[in-house]
PDB file of C-alpha atoms in Angstrom:
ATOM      1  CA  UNK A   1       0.000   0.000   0.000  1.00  0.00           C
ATOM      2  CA  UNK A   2       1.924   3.224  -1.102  1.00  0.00           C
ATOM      3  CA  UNK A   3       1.870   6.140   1.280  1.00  0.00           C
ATOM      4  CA  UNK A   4       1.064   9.397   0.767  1.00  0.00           C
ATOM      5  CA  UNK A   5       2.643  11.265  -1.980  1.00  0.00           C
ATOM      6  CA  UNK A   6       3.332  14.982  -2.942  1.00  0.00           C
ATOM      7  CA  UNK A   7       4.758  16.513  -5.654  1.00  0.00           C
ATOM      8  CA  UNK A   8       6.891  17.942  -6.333  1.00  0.00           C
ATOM      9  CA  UNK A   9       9.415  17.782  -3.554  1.00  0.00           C
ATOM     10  CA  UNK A  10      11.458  21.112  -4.245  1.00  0.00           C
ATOM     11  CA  UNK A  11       9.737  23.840  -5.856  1.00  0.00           C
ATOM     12  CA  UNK A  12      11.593  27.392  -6.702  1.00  0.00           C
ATOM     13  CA  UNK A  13       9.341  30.145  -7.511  1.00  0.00           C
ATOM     14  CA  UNK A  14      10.051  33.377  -7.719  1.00  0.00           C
ATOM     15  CA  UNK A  15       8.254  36.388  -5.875  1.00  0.00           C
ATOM     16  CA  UNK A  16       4.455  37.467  -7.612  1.00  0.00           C
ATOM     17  CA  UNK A  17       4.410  33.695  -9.189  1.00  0.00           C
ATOM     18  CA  UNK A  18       1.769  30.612  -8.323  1.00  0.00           C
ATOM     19  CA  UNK A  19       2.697  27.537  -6.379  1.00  0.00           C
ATOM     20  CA  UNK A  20       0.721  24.160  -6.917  1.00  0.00           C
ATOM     21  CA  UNK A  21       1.544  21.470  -4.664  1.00  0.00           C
ATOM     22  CA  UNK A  22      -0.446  18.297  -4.896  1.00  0.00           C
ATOM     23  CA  UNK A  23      -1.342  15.310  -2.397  1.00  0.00           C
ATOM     24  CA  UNK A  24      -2.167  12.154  -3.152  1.00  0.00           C
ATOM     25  CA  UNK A  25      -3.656  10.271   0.234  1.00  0.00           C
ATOM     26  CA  UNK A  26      -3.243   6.750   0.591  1.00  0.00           C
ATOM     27  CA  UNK A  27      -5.276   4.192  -0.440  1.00  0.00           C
ATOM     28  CA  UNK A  28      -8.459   4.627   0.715  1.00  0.00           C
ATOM     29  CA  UNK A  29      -8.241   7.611   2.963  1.00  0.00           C
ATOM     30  CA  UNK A  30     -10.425  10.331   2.381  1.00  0.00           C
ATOM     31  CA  UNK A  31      -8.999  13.221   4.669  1.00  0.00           C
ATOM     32  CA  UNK A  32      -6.663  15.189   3.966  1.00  0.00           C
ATOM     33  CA  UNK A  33      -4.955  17.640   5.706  1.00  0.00           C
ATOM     34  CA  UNK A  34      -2.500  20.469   4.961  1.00  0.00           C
ATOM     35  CA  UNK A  35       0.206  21.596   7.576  1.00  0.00           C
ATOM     36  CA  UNK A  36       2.851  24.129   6.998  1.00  0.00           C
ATOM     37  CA  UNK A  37       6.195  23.972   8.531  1.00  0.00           C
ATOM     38  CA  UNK A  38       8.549  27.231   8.474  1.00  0.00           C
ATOM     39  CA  UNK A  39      12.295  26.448   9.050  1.00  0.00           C
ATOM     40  CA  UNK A  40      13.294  24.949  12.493  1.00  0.00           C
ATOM     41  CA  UNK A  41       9.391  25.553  13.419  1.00  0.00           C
ATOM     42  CA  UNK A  42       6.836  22.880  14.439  1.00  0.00           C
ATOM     43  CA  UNK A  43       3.975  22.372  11.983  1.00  0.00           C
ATOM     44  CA  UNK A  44       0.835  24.713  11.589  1.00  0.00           C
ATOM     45  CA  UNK A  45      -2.852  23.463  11.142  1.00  0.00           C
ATOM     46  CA  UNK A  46      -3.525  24.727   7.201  1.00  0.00           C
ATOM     47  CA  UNK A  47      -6.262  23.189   6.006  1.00  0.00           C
ATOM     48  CA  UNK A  48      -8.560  20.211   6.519  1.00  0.00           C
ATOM     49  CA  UNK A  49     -10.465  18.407   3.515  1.00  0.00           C
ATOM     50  CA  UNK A  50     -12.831  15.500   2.451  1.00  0.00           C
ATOM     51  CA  UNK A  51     -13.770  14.893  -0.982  1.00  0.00           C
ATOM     52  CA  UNK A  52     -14.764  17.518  -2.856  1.00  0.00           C
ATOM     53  CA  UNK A  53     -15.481  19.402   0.576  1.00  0.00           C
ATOM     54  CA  UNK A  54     -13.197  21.942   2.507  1.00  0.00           C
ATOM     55  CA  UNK A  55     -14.328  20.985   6.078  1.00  0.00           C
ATOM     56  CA  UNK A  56     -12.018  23.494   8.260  1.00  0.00           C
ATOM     57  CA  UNK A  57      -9.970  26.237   6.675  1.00  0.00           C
ATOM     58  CA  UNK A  58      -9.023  28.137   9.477  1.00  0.00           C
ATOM     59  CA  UNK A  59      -4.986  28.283   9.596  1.00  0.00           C
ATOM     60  CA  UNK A  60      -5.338  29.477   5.782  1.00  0.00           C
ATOM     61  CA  UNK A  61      -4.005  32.815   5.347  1.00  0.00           C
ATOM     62  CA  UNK A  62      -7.041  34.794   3.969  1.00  0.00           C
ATOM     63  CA  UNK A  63      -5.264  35.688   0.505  1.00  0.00           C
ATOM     64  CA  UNK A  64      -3.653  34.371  -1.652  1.00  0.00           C
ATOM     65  CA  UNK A  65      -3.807  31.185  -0.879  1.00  0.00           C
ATOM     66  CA  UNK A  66      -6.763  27.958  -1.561  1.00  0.00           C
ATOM     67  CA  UNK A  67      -7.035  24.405  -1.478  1.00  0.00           C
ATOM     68  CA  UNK A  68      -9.247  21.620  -3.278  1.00  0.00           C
ATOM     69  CA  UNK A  69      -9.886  17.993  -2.795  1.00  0.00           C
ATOM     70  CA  UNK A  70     -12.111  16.923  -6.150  1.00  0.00           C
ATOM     71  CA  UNK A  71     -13.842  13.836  -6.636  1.00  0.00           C
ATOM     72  CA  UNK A  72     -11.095  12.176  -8.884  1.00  0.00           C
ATOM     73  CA  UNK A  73      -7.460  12.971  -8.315  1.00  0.00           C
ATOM     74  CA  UNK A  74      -4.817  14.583  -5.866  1.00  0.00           C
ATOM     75  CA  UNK A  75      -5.757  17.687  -3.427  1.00  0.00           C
ATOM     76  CA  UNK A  76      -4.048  20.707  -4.479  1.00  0.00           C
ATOM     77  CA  UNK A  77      -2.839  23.617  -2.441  1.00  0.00           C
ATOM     78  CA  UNK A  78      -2.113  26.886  -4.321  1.00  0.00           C
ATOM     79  CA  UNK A  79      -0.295  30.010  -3.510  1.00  0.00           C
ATOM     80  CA  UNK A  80      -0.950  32.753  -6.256  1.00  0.00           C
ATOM     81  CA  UNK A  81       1.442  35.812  -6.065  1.00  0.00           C
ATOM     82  CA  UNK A  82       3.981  34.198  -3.465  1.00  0.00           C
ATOM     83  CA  UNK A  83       6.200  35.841  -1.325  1.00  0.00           C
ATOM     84  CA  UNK A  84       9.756  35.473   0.784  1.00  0.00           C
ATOM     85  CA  UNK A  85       7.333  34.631   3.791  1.00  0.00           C
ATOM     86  CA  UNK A  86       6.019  31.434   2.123  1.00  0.00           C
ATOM     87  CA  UNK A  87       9.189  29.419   1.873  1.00  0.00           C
ATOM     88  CA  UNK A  88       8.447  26.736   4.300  1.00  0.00           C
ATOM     89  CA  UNK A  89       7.617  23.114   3.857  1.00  0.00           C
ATOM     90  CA  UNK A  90       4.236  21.995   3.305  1.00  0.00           C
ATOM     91  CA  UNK A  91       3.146  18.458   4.665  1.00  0.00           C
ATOM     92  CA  UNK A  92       0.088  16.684   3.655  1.00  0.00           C
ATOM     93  CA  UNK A  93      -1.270  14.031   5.718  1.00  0.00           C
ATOM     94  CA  UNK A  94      -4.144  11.864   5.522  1.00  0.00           C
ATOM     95  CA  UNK A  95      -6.360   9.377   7.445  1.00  0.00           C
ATOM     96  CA  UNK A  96      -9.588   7.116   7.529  1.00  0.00           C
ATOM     97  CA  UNK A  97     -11.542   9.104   9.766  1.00  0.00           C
ATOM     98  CA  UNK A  98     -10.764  12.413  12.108  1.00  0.00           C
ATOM     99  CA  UNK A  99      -9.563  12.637  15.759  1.00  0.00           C
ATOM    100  CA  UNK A 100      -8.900   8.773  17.138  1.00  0.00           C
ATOM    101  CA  UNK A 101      -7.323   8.170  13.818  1.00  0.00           C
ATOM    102  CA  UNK A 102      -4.018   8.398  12.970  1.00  0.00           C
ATOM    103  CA  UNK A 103      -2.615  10.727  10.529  1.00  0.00           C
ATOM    104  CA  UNK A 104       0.400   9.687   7.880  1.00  0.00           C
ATOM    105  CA  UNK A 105       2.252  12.303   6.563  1.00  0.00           C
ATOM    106  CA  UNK A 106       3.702  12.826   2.894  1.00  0.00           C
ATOM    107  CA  UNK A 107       7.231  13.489   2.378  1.00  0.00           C
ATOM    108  CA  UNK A 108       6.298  16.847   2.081  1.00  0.00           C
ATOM    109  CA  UNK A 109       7.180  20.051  -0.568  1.00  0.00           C
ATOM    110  CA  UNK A 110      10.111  22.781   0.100  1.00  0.00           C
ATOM    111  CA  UNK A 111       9.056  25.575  -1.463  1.00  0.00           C
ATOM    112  CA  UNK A 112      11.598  28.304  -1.852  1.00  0.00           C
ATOM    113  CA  UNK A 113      10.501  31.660  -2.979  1.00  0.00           C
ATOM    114  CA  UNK A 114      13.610  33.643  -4.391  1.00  0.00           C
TER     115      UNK A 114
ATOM    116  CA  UNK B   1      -3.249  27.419  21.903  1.00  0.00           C
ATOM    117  CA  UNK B   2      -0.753  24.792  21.116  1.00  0.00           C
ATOM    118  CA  UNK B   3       0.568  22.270  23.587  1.00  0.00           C
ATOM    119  CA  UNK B   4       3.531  23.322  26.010  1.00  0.00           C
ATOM    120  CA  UNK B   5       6.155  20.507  25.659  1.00  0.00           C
ATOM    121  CA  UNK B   6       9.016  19.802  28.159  1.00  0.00           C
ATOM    122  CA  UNK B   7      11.954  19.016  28.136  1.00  0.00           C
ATOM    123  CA  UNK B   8      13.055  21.711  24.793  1.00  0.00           C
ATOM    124  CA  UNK B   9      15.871  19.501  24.154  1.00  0.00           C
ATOM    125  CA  UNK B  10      17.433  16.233  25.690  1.00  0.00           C
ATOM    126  CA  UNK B  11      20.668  14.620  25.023  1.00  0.00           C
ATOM    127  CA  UNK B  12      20.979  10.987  26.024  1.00  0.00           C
ATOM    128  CA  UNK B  13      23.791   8.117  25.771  1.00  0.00           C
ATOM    129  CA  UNK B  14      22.417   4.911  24.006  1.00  0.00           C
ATOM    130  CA  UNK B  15      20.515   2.647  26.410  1.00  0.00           C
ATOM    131  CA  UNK B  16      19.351   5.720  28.854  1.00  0.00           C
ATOM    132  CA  UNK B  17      15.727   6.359  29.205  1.00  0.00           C
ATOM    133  CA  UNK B  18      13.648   9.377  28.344  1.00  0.00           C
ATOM    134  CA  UNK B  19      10.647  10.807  29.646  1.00  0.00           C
ATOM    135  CA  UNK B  20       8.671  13.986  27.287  1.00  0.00           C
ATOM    136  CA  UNK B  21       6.204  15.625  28.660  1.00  0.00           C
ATOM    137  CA  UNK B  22       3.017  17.773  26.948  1.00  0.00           C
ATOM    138  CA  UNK B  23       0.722  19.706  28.563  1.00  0.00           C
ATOM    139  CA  UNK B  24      -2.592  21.518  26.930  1.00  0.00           C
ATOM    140  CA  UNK B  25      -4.515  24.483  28.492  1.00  0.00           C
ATOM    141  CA  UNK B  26      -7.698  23.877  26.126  1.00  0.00           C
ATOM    142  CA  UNK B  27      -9.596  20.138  26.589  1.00  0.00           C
ATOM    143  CA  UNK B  28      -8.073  17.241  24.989  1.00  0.00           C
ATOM    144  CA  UNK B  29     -10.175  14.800  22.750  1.00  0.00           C
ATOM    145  CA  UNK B  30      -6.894  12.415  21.828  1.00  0.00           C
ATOM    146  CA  UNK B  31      -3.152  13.281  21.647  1.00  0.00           C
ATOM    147  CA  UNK B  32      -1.136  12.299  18.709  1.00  0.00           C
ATOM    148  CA  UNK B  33       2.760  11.678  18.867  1.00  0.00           C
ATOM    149  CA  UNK B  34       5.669  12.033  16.215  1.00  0.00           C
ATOM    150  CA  UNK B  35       8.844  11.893  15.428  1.00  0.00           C
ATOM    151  CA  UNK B  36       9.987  13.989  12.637  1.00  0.00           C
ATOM    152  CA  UNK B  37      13.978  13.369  11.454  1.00  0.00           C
ATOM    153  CA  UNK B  38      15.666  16.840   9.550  1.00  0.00           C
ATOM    154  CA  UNK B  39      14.304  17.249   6.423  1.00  0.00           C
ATOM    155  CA  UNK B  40      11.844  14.280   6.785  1.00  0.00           C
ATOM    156  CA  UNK B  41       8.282  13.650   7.134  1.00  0.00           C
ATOM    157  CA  UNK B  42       6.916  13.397  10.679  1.00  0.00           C
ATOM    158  CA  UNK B  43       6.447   9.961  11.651  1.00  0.00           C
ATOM    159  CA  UNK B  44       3.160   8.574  13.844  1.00  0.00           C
ATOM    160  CA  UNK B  45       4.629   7.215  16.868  1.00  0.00           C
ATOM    161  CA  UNK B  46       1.459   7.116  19.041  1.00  0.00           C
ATOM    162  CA  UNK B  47      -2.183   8.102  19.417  1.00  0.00           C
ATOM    163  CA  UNK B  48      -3.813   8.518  22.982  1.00  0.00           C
ATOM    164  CA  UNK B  49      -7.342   8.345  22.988  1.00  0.00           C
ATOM    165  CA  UNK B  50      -9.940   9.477  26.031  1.00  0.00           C
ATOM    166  CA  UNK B  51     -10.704   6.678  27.871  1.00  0.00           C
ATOM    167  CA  UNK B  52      -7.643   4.807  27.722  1.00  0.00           C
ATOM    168  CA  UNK B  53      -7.261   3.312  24.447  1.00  0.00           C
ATOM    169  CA  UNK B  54      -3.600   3.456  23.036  1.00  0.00           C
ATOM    170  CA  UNK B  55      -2.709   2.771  19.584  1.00  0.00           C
ATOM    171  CA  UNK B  56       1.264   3.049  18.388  1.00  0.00           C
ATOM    172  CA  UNK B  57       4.642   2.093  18.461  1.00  0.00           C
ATOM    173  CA  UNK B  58       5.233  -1.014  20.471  1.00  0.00           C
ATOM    174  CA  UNK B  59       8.632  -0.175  22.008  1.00  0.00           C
ATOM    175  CA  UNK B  60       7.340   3.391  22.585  1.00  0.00           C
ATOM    176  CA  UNK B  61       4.789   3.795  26.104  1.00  0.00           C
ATOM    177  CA  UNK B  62       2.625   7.063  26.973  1.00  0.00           C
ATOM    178  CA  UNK B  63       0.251   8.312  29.219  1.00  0.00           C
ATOM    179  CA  UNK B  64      -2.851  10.205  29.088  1.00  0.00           C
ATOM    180  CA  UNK B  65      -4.189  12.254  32.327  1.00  0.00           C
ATOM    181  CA  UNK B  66      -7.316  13.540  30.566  1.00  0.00           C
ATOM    182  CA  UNK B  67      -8.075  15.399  33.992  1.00  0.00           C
ATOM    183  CA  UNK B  68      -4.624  17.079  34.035  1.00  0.00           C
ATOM    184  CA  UNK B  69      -4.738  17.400  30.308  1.00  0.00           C
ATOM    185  CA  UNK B  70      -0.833  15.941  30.285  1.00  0.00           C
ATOM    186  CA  UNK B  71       0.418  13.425  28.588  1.00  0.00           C
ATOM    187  CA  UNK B  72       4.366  12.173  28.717  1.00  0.00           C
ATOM    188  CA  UNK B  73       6.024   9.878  26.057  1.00  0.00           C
ATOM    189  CA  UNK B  74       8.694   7.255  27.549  1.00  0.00           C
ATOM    190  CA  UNK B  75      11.707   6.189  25.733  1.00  0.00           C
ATOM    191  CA  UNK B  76      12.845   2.990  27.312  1.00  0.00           C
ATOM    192  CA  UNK B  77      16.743   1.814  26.293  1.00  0.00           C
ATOM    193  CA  UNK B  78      17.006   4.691  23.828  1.00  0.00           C
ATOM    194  CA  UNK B  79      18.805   3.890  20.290  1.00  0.00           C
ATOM    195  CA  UNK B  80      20.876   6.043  18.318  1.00  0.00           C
ATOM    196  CA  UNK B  81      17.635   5.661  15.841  1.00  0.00           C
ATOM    197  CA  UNK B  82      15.883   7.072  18.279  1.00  0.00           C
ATOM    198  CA  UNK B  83      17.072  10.843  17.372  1.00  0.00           C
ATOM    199  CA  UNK B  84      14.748  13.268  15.953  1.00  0.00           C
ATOM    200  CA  UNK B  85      12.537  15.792  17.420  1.00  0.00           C
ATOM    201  CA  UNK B  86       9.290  14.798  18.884  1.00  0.00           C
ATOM    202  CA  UNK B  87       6.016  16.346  18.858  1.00  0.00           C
ATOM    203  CA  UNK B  88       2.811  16.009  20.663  1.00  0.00           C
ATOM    204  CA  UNK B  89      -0.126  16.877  19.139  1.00  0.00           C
ATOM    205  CA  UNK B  90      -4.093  17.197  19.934  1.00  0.00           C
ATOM    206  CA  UNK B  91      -7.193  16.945  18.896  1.00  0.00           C
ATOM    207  CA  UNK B  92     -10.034  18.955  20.146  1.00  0.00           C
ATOM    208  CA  UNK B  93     -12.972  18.289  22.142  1.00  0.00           C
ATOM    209  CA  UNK B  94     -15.603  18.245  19.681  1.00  0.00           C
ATOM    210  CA  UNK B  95     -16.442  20.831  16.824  1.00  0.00           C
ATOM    211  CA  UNK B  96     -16.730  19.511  13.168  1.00  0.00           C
ATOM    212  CA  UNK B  97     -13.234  19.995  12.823  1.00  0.00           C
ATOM    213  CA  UNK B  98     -11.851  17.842  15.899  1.00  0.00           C
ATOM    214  CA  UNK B  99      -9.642  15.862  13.502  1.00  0.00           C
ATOM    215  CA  UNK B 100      -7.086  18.877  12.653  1.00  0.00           C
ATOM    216  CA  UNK B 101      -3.854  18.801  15.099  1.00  0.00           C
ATOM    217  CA  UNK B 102      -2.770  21.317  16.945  1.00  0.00           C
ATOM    218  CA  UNK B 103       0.963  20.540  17.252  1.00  0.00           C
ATOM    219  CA  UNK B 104       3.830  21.581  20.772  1.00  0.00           C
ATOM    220  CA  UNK B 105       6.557  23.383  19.946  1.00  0.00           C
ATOM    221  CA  UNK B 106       8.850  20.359  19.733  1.00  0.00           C
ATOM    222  CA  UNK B 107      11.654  18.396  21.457  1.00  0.00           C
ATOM    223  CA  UNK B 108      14.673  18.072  20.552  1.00  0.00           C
ATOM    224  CA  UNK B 109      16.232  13.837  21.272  1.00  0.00           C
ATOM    225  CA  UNK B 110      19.846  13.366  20.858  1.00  0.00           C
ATOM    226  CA  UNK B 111      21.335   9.518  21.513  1.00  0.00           C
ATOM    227  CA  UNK B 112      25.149   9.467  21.529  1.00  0.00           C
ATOM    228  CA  UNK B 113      26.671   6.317  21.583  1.00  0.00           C
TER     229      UNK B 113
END
């Protein structure tokens, strides 16, 4: 059973460009998660999905940035216009089912804003 | 609020135990553990659960005071593998979103040989 996967794992953008970073979850999960992770930081609460529904978005910045889970394929997190201040890694994680369930993480995408 | 984690850092010699501690000021629903190597994914190490239930790691322990709203992680005959940083994480007490994790701060495990 393959775990989760992101791509890509290093993205350079520079300043005023988009970001896409996509998740796949593993088989048979359908929550996903987004956490952000700035260097030597812990990780922040981003984003939480289910198929084709955004269930909590509260640790989104309010611009600039969205997220999607759609019926077929990966969830996507986007950054339009990025800035210095998003370089950071961005984890996605998925599980069967919410709080007494455990999460697995993706390897994760750096994103480096130059 | 995130959890308050102690100690910040520990540095052990192989075979020494370990104990890390996490404490929440808003009501736990479960507490999630990880380890998280540099530059790697954070990896589940333990989930705590109200009521007792454990699921994890087997050579990993941890307890749950649900009234204290603690929790402590032991390392028992630490390995050099056993490096990384570790991070407690919770769940909230109900609310549709009770599945999000509100992650500590972090602590840093050193094993020399």
């Amino acid at each position: 059973n393959a775990g989760v996967m992101q791509n890509p794992r290093h993205l350079v953008r520079r300043r005023g460009q988009e970001a896409r970073l996509r998740c796949s979850p593993m088989k048979g999960h359908s929550h996903v998660y987004w956490y952000r992770q700035l260097p030597e930081e812990g990780l922040k609460f981003m984003v939480y999905l289910q198929k084709e529904n955004i269930i909590d978005e509260s640790g989104m910045p309010k611009e600039r940035f969205s997220a999607e889970f759609p019926k077929e394929g990966p969830s996507i997190l986007r950054i339009q216009q990025v800035v210095r201040g998003d370089s950071a890694a961005y984890f996605c994680a998925s599980s069967l089912g919410t709080a007494t369930y455990e999460q697995y993480f993706g390897p994760g995408t750096r994103l480096t804003v130059t | 609020q995130q959890p308050v984690q102690s100690p910040q850092a520990v540095i052990l010699r192989e075979g020494e135990d370990a104990v890390i501690n996490c404490s929440s000021s808003k009501a736990l629903y479960s507490v999630h553990w990880y380890r998280q190597k540099h530059g790697e994914a954070p990896v589940f190490l333990m989930i705590l659960l109200k009521g007792g239930e454990q699921k994890g790691h087997d050579k990993i322990s941890a307890s749950f005071n649900e009234k204290k709203q603690q929790s402590s992680l032991y390392l028992t005959a630490s390995q050099l593998s056993y490096s990384g940083t570790y991070f407690c994480s919770r769940t909230n007490a109900g609310g549709t979103s009770y599945g999000k994790l509100t992650f500590g701060q972090g602590t840093i495990l050193t094993v020399h040989p």
